[in-house]
Amino acid sequence: MKKKVGFIGWRGMVGSVLMDRMKREKDFNNIDSIFFSTSQIGLKSPNFSSVNTLQDAYDIDILRSMDVIVSCQGGEYTSKVYYKLRDTAWNGYWIDAASTLRMINESVIVLDPINLHVINSALENNVKTFVGGNCTVSLMLMAIGGLFSHNLIKWILFSTYQAASGAGSKHIIELLQQMGYLYNSISIDLKNPISSSILDIERKISFSIKDNSFPKKNFLAPLAGNVLPWIDLESDNFQTKEEWKVQAEANKILNTNNIIPIDGTCVRVGTIRCHSQSFVIKLKKDISYDSIIHIIKNNNPWVRIIPNDYQSTINFLTPIAISGTLDIAVGRIRQLTHLGSEFLSVFTVGDQLLWGAAEPLRRVLKILINR
Ligand code: NAP
């Protein structure tokens, strides 16, 4: 009999990408899928569902009848439902995109090209809770997983360039509204740029960005024409929570015996989709450039090494080039010879909705279904 899999949050950013990937890979053929909603109960389900209407995502009795629950709804939903459901002695698999359960003892953070052995051993030990990692963490591990698996990393310093869609569907709409607002304030000048003074245009933009009616309800600040070097809540040690997650989650995913120190700054930028990251890596030993490329390239089939030249970089090492693909672009790879050849600089771009969110969930679901 096919396993009953309940989907919550399937129409959000992560959920829609998950649906898309599952349809493409024909994953729905192998499960009995039931769709839930927090806001659209009773409306029509997607046509590949075994139940015609959307079920109530807070109805514990219906949730209990699922073999597997996949939630892309967000942390608030997980906090409200997960423990209530487990308290009923429900023993099904819970798969989640939110951060809420990532660091609890009973969960495993899933990224099977990097930690299949950890997932398999968890399954042997009857673990039932599998959570996708933070997007930048998963993308970092997919990009430089080879350096981790060869035990070459002493520490990492990162800077991220995270897209608006990383914050959810409302935020991406707001970024586009901000772009439109700015364009409207200077559209007449742009029709005849030769007769307009560039400083006038710049001044109009700077004024309109500060208008009271400038749309910033979700980001609380302009993102178009700006960067926001703060993501998520404040944590300890002057870090943001997003920055705190990197070392904590990466070491949990890798199941390291000795913590690999990883720290840096997470920055929201006005791109639509894909997170980029810049790393300075202190290697444990001085190895040749060719060996470094070989190790990074051969870690997993999705790594694309981008040659360190101008044309390759601007054409292939960008969010525009990577958006909507499973490729992990890794470029600007160079040893920082002024600092010492064991210091390595790398720039990487990956789609935070695919490898950073939906794809590890899709793949762990498949592993569970095929057991
Ligand atoms: P999202 O797009 O905001 O969707 C979450 C829910 O919001 C939807 O399931 C839907 O629930 C509701 N919603 C409200 N307005 C909507 C609209 N206009 N379009 C679609 N849905 C709308 O959130 P998300 O970015 O997918 O994130 C879900 C979880 O994944 C979060 O915990 C997040 O931290 C995590 N995550 C996100 C990313 C990313 O890149 N976005 C990456 C990694 C992890 P109802 O149908 O029940 O109303």
PDB file of C-alpha atoms in Angstrom, residues 145-258:
ATOM      1  CA  GLY A 145      31.717  19.802   0.672  1.00  0.00           C
ATOM      2  CA  GLY A 146      34.919  18.294  -0.744  1.00  0.00           C
ATOM      3  CA  LEU A 147      37.091  20.458   1.508  1.00  0.00           C
ATOM      4  CA  PHE A 148      35.042  19.307   4.521  1.00  0.00           C
ATOM      5  CA  SER A 149      35.083  15.613   3.583  1.00  0.00           C
ATOM      6  CA  HIS A 150      38.876  15.737   3.086  1.00  0.00           C
ATOM      7  CA  ASN A 151      39.190  17.278   6.555  1.00  0.00           C
ATOM      8  CA  LEU A 152      41.028  20.286   5.109  1.00  0.00           C
ATOM      9  CA  ILE A 153      39.180  23.135   6.841  1.00  0.00           C
ATOM     10  CA  LYS A 154      40.572  24.861   9.919  1.00  0.00           C
ATOM     11  CA  TRP A 155      38.014  27.693   9.910  1.00  0.00           C
ATOM     12  CA  ILE A 156      35.785  29.697   7.550  1.00  0.00           C
ATOM     13  CA  LEU A 157      34.884  33.376   7.404  1.00  0.00           C
ATOM     14  CA  PHE A 158      31.829  34.090   5.243  1.00  0.00           C
ATOM     15  CA  SER A 159      29.853  37.010   3.789  1.00  0.00           C
ATOM     16  CA  THR A 160      26.493  36.227   2.265  1.00  0.00           C
ATOM     17  CA  TYR A 161      24.463  37.998  -0.415  1.00  0.00           C
ATOM     18  CA  GLN A 162      20.964  36.617   0.189  1.00  0.00           C
ATOM     19  CA  ALA A 163      18.032  37.128  -2.189  1.00  0.00           C
ATOM     20  CA  ALA A 164      14.707  38.693  -1.218  1.00  0.00           C
ATOM     21  CA  SER A 165      12.846  35.427  -1.852  1.00  0.00           C
ATOM     22  CA  GLY A 166      14.801  33.858   1.003  1.00  0.00           C
ATOM     23  CA  ALA A 167      12.484  35.760   3.331  1.00  0.00           C
ATOM     24  CA  GLY A 168       9.270  34.378   1.739  1.00  0.00           C
ATOM     25  CA  SER A 169       6.608  35.261  -0.805  1.00  0.00           C
ATOM     26  CA  LYS A 170       5.500  38.560   0.765  1.00  0.00           C
ATOM     27  CA  HIS A 171       9.053  39.878   0.726  1.00  0.00           C
ATOM     28  CA  ILE A 172       9.706  39.145  -2.925  1.00  0.00           C
ATOM     29  CA  ILE A 173       6.501  40.993  -3.841  1.00  0.00           C
ATOM     30  CA  GLU A 174       7.625  43.928  -1.711  1.00  0.00           C
ATOM     31  CA  LEU A 175      11.042  44.104  -3.408  1.00  0.00           C
ATOM     32  CA  LEU A 176       9.303  44.275  -6.807  1.00  0.00           C
ATOM     33  CA  GLN A 177       6.961  46.988  -5.480  1.00  0.00           C
ATOM     34  CA  GLN A 178       9.981  48.952  -4.257  1.00  0.00           C
ATOM     35  CA  MET A 179      11.657  48.647  -7.663  1.00  0.00           C
ATOM     36  CA  GLY A 180       8.449  49.840  -9.374  1.00  0.00           C
ATOM     37  CA  TYR A 181       8.103  52.760  -6.934  1.00  0.00           C
ATOM     38  CA  LEU A 182      11.634  53.945  -7.669  1.00  0.00           C
ATOM     39  CA  TYR A 183      11.232  53.534 -11.422  1.00  0.00           C
ATOM     40  CA  ASN A 184       7.988  55.540 -11.383  1.00  0.00           C
ATOM     41  CA  SER A 185       9.709  58.438  -9.605  1.00  0.00           C
ATOM     42  CA  ILE A 186      12.160  58.948 -12.481  1.00  0.00           C
ATOM     43  CA  SER A 187      10.472  57.320 -15.491  1.00  0.00           C
ATOM     44  CA  ILE A 188       9.917  60.671 -17.260  1.00  0.00           C
ATOM     45  CA  ASP A 189      13.604  61.605 -16.845  1.00  0.00           C
ATOM     46  CA  LEU A 190      14.666  58.234 -18.241  1.00  0.00           C
ATOM     47  CA  LYS A 191      12.659  58.839 -21.417  1.00  0.00           C
ATOM     48  CA  ASN A 192      15.019  61.687 -22.195  1.00  0.00           C
ATOM     49  CA  PRO A 193      18.205  60.967 -20.199  1.00  0.00           C
ATOM     50  CA  ILE A 194      20.382  63.358 -22.235  1.00  0.00           C
ATOM     51  CA  SER A 195      18.431  66.433 -21.155  1.00  0.00           C
ATOM     52  CA  SER A 196      18.139  65.240 -17.538  1.00  0.00           C
ATOM     53  CA  SER A 197      20.910  65.877 -15.062  1.00  0.00           C
ATOM     54  CA  ILE A 198      22.142  62.608 -13.568  1.00  0.00           C
ATOM     55  CA  LEU A 199      22.400  64.279 -10.171  1.00  0.00           C
ATOM     56  CA  ASP A 200      18.716  65.303 -10.422  1.00  0.00           C
ATOM     57  CA  ILE A 201      17.787  61.698 -11.169  1.00  0.00           C
ATOM     58  CA  GLU A 202      19.901  60.426  -8.283  1.00  0.00           C
ATOM     59  CA  ARG A 203      18.355  63.062  -5.957  1.00  0.00           C
ATOM     60  CA  LYS A 204      14.788  62.103  -6.963  1.00  0.00           C
ATOM     61  CA  ILE A 205      15.574  58.446  -6.287  1.00  0.00           C
ATOM     62  CA  SER A 206      17.113  59.269  -2.911  1.00  0.00           C
ATOM     63  CA  PHE A 207      14.042  61.347  -1.952  1.00  0.00           C
ATOM     64  CA  SER A 208      11.470  58.787  -3.098  1.00  0.00           C
ATOM     65  CA  ILE A 209      13.256  55.979  -1.234  1.00  0.00           C
ATOM     66  CA  LYS A 210      12.587  57.994   1.936  1.00  0.00           C
ATOM     67  CA  ASP A 211       8.899  58.743   1.135  1.00  0.00           C
ATOM     68  CA  ASN A 212       6.431  57.706   3.830  1.00  0.00           C
ATOM     69  CA  SER A 213       4.502  55.752   1.210  1.00  0.00           C
ATOM     70  CA  PHE A 214       7.575  53.790   0.046  1.00  0.00           C
ATOM     71  CA  PRO A 215       6.540  50.096   0.434  1.00  0.00           C
ATOM     72  CA  LYS A 216       8.550  48.519   3.286  1.00  0.00           C
ATOM     73  CA  LYS A 217       6.039  46.803   5.537  1.00  0.00           C
ATOM     74  CA  ASN A 218       7.865  43.453   5.423  1.00  0.00           C
ATOM     75  CA  PHE A 219      11.557  44.358   5.158  1.00  0.00           C
ATOM     76  CA  LEU A 220      11.023  47.462   7.362  1.00  0.00           C
ATOM     77  CA  ALA A 221      13.611  49.256   5.160  1.00  0.00           C
ATOM     78  CA  PRO A 222      14.307  49.810   1.471  1.00  0.00           C
ATOM     79  CA  LEU A 223      15.988  46.800  -0.132  1.00  0.00           C
ATOM     80  CA  ALA A 224      15.865  48.070  -3.720  1.00  0.00           C
ATOM     81  CA  GLY A 225      18.955  50.246  -4.153  1.00  0.00           C
ATOM     82  CA  ASN A 226      20.238  49.144  -0.776  1.00  0.00           C
ATOM     83  CA  VAL A 227      21.796  46.254   1.190  1.00  0.00           C
ATOM     84  CA  LEU A 228      20.646  45.139   4.641  1.00  0.00           C
ATOM     85  CA  PRO A 229      23.483  43.574   6.669  1.00  0.00           C
ATOM     86  CA  TRP A 230      21.127  41.969   9.207  1.00  0.00           C
ATOM     87  CA  ILE A 231      18.981  38.832   8.737  1.00  0.00           C
ATOM     88  CA  ASP A 232      16.725  37.289  11.402  1.00  0.00           C
ATOM     89  CA  LEU A 233      16.707  38.038  15.136  1.00  0.00           C
ATOM     90  CA  GLU A 234      19.584  39.022  17.400  1.00  0.00           C
ATOM     91  CA  SER A 235      21.494  36.118  18.915  1.00  0.00           C
ATOM     92  CA  ASP A 236      24.358  35.919  21.425  1.00  0.00           C
ATOM     93  CA  ASN A 237      27.858  37.313  20.842  1.00  0.00           C
ATOM     94  CA  PHE A 238      26.537  40.162  18.653  1.00  0.00           C
ATOM     95  CA  GLN A 239      25.661  37.659  15.933  1.00  0.00           C
ATOM     96  CA  THR A 240      22.306  37.486  14.177  1.00  0.00           C
ATOM     97  CA  LYS A 241      20.440  34.179  14.427  1.00  0.00           C
ATOM     98  CA  GLU A 242      21.099  33.598  10.721  1.00  0.00           C
ATOM     99  CA  GLU A 243      24.848  33.940  11.380  1.00  0.00           C
ATOM    100  CA  TRP A 244      24.649  31.707  14.461  1.00  0.00           C
ATOM    101  CA  LYS A 245      23.007  28.925  12.449  1.00  0.00           C
ATOM    102  CA  VAL A 246      25.952  28.482  10.097  1.00  0.00           C
ATOM    103  CA  GLN A 247      28.473  26.908  12.470  1.00  0.00           C
ATOM    104  CA  ALA A 248      25.823  25.153  14.561  1.00  0.00           C
ATOM    105  CA  GLU A 249      23.946  23.539  11.669  1.00  0.00           C
ATOM    106  CA  ALA A 250      26.972  22.771   9.477  1.00  0.00           C
ATOM    107  CA  ASN A 251      28.634  20.850  12.305  1.00  0.00           C
ATOM    108  CA  LYS A 252      25.385  18.998  13.091  1.00  0.00           C
ATOM    109  CA  ILE A 253      24.901  18.054   9.414  1.00  0.00           C
ATOM    110  CA  LEU A 254      28.480  16.772   9.224  1.00  0.00           C
ATOM    111  CA  ASN A 255      28.280  15.156  12.678  1.00  0.00           C
ATOM    112  CA  THR A 256      31.758  16.496  13.456  1.00  0.00           C
ATOM    113  CA  ASN A 257      33.641  15.367  16.565  1.00  0.00           C
ATOM    114  CA  ASN A 258      35.491  18.673  16.852  1.00  0.00           C
TER     115      ASN A 258
END
